[in-house]
PDB file of C-alpha atoms in Angstrom:
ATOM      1  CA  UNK T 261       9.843 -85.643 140.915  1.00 71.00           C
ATOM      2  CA  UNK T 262       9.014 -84.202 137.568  1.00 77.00           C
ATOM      3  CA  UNK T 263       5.443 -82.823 136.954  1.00 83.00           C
ATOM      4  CA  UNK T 264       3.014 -84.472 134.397  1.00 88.00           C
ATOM      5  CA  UNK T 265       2.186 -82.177 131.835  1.00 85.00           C
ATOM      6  CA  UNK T 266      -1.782 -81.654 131.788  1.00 89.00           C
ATOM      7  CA  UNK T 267      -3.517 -82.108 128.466  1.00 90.00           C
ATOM      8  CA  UNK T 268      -3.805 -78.236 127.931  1.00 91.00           C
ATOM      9  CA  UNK T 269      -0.273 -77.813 128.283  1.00 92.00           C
ATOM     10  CA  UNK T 270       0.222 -81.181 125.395  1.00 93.00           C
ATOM     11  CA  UNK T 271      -2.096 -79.590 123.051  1.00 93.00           C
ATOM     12  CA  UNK T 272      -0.479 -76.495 123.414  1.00 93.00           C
ATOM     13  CA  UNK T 273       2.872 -78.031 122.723  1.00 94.00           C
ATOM     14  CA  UNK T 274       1.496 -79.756 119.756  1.00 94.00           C
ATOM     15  CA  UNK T 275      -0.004 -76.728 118.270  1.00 94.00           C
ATOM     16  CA  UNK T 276       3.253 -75.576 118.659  1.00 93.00           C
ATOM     17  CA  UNK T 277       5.344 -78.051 117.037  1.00 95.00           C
ATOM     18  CA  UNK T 278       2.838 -78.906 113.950  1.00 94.00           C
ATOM     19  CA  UNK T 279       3.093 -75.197 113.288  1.00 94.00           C
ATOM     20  CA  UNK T 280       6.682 -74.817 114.297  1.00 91.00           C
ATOM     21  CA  UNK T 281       7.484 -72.878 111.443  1.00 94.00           C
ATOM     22  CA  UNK T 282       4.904 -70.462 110.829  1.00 94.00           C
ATOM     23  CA  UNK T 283       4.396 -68.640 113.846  1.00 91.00           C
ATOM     24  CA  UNK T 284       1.376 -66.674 113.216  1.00 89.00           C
ATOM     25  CA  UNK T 285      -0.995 -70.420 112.402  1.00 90.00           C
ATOM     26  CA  UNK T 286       0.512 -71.418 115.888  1.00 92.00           C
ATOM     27  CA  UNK T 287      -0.886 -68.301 117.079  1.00 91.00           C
ATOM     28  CA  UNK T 288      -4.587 -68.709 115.732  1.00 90.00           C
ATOM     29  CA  UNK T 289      -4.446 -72.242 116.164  1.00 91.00           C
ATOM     30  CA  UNK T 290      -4.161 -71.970 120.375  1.00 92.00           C
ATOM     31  CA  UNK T 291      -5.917 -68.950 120.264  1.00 90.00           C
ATOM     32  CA  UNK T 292      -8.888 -71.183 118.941  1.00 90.00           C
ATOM     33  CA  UNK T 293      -8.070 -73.864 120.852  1.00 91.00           C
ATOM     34  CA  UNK T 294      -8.017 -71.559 124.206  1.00 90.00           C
ATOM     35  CA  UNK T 295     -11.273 -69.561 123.194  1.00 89.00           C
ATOM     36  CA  UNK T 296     -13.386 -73.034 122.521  1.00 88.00           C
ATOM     37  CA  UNK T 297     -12.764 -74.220 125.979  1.00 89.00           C
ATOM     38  CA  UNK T 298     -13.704 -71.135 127.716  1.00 89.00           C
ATOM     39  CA  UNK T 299     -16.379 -70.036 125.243  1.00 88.00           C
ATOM     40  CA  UNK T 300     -17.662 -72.900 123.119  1.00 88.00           C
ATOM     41  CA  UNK T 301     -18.691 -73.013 119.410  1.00 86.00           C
ATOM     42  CA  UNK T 302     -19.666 -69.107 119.490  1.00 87.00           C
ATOM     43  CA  UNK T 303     -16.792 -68.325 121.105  1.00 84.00           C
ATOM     44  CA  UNK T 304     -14.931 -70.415 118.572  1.00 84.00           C
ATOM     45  CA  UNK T 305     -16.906 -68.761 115.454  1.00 89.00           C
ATOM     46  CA  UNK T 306     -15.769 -65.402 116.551  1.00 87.00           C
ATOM     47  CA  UNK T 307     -12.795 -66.420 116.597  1.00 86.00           C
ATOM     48  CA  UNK T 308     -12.853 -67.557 112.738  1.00 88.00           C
ATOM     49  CA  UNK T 309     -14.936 -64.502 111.908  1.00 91.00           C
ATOM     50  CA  UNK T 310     -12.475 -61.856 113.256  1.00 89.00           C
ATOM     51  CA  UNK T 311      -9.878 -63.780 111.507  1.00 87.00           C
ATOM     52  CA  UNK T 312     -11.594 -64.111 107.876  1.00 89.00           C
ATOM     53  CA  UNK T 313     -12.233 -60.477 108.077  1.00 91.00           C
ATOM     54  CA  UNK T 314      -8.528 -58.987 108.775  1.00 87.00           C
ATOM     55  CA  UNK T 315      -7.318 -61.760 105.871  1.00 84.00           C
ATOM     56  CA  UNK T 316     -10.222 -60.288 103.637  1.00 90.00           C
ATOM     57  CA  UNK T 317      -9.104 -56.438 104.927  1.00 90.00           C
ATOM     58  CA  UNK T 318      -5.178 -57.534 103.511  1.00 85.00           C
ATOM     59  CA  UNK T 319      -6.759 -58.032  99.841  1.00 77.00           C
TER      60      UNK T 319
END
């Protein structure tokens, strides 16, 4: 019997394939994901603010 993919795991797959050829937006984009389930909107703004910062460092 074949397992049922959880709605994590779908999401994950979806990041995944919308992104499917730029690795490093797949990257952020289930990083986000991952960090708003565990940690909410802070967790999520950290996120965002770590990222804006290293694409603000590359200028």
């Amino acid at each position: 019997m074949k397992r049922e993919k959880n709605v994590f795991e779908l999401v994950l797959e979806f990041l995944d394939e919308r992104f499917k050829d730029e690795a490093e937006k797949a990257s952020l984009a289930k990083s986000m994901f991952k960090e708003y389930l565990i940690s909410g909107r802070k967790g999520l703004e950290k996120i965002v603010k770590e990222h804006m910062s290293k694409i603000l460092e590359e200028e």
